[in-house]
GROMACS .gro file of C-alpha atoms in nm:
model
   87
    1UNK     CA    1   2.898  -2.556  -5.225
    2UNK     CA    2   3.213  -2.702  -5.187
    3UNK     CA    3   3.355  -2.954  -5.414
    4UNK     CA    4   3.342  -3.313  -5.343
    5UNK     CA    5   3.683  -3.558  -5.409
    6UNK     CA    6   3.494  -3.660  -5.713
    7UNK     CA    7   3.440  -3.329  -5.812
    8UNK     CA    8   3.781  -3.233  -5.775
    9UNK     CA    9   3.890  -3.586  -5.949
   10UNK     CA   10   3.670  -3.462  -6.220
   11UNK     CA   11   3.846  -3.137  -6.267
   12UNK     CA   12   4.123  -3.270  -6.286
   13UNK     CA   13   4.051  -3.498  -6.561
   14UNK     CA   14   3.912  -3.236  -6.762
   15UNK     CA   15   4.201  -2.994  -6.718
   16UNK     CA   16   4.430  -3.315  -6.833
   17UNK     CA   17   4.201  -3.412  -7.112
   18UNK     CA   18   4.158  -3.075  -7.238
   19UNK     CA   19   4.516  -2.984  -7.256
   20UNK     CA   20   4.595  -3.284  -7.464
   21UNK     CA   21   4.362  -3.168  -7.718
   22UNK     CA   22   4.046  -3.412  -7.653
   23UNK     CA   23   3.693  -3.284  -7.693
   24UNK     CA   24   3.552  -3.238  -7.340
   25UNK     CA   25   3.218  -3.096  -7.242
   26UNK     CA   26   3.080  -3.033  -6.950
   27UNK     CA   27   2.700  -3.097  -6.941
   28UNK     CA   28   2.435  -2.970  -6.661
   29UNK     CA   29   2.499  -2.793  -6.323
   30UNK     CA   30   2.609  -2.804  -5.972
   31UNK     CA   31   2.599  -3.166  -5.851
   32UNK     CA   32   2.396  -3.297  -6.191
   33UNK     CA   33   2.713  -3.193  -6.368
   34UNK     CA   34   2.855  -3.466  -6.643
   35UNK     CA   35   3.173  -3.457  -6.819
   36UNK     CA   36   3.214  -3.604  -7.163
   37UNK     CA   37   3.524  -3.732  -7.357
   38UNK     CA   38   3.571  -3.811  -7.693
   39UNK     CA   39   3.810  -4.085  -7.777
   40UNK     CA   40   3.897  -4.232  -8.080
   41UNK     CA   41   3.895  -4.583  -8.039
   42UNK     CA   42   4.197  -4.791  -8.279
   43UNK     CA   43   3.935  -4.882  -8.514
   44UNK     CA   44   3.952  -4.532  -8.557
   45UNK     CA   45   3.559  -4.418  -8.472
   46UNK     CA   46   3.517  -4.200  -8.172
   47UNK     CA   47   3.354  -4.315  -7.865
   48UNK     CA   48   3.219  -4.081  -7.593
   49UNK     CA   49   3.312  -4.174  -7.198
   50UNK     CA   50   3.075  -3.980  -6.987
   51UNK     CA   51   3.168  -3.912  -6.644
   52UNK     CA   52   2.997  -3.803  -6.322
   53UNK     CA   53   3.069  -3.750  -5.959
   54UNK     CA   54   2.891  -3.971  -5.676
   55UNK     CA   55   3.021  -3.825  -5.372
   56UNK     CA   56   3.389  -3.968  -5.339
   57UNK     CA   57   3.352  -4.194  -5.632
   58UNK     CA   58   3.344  -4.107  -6.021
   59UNK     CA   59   3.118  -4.306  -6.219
   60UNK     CA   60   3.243  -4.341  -6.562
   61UNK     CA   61   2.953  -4.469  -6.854
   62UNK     CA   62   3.059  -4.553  -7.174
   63UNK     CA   63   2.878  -4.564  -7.531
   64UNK     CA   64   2.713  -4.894  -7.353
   65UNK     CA   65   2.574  -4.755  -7.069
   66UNK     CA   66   2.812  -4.991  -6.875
   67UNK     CA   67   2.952  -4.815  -6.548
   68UNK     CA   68   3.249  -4.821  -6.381
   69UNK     CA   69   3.310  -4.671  -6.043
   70UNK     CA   70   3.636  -4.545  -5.970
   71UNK     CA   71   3.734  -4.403  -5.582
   72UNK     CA   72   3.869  -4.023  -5.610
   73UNK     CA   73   4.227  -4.170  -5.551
   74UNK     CA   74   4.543  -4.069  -5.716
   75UNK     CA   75   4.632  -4.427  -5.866
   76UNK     CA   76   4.299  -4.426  -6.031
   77UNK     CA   77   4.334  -4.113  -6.127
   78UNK     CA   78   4.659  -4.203  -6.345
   79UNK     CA   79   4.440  -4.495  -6.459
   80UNK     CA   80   4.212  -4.249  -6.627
   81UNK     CA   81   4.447  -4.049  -6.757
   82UNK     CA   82   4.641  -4.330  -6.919
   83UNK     CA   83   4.360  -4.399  -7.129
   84UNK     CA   84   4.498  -4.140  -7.331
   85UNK     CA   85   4.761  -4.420  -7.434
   86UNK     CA   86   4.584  -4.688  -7.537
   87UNK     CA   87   4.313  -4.578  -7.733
   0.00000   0.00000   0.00000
């Protein structure tokens, strides 16, 4: 099946994540597919974003269950990946 932008959003986040050296799992299959981050927070515990694809949006839950949705663009995907920063 072929990918969806916020499958291939997804990717890419995990191909940036894990090549900094975060934990990142992949959980499930196909479209069900989640991926999870591991952050350490400045307080110094680790908190777990969980991300999944909704068609040409990724939805991204944290610890909270709160969502956010984020449009498979390019500027939100250098959002993402400048939470590497400021954590």
């Amino acid at each position: 099946k072929s990918m969806t932008a916020g499958d291939r959003l997804m990717k890419k986040i995990s191909d940036f994540y894990g090549g900094l050296g975060y934990p990142v799992v992949w959980q499930g299959e196909g479209s069900k597919r989640k991926l999870e981050i591991q952050f350490k927070s400045e307080s110094g515990y680790f908190v777990t974003a969980t991300l999944s694809s909704r068609g040409e949006d990724v939805v991204v839950k944290d610890e909270w269950g709160r969502e956010n949705v984020f449009k498979a663009t390019k500027s939100n995907l250098e959002q993402i990946k400048g939470w590497s920063e400021e954590r």
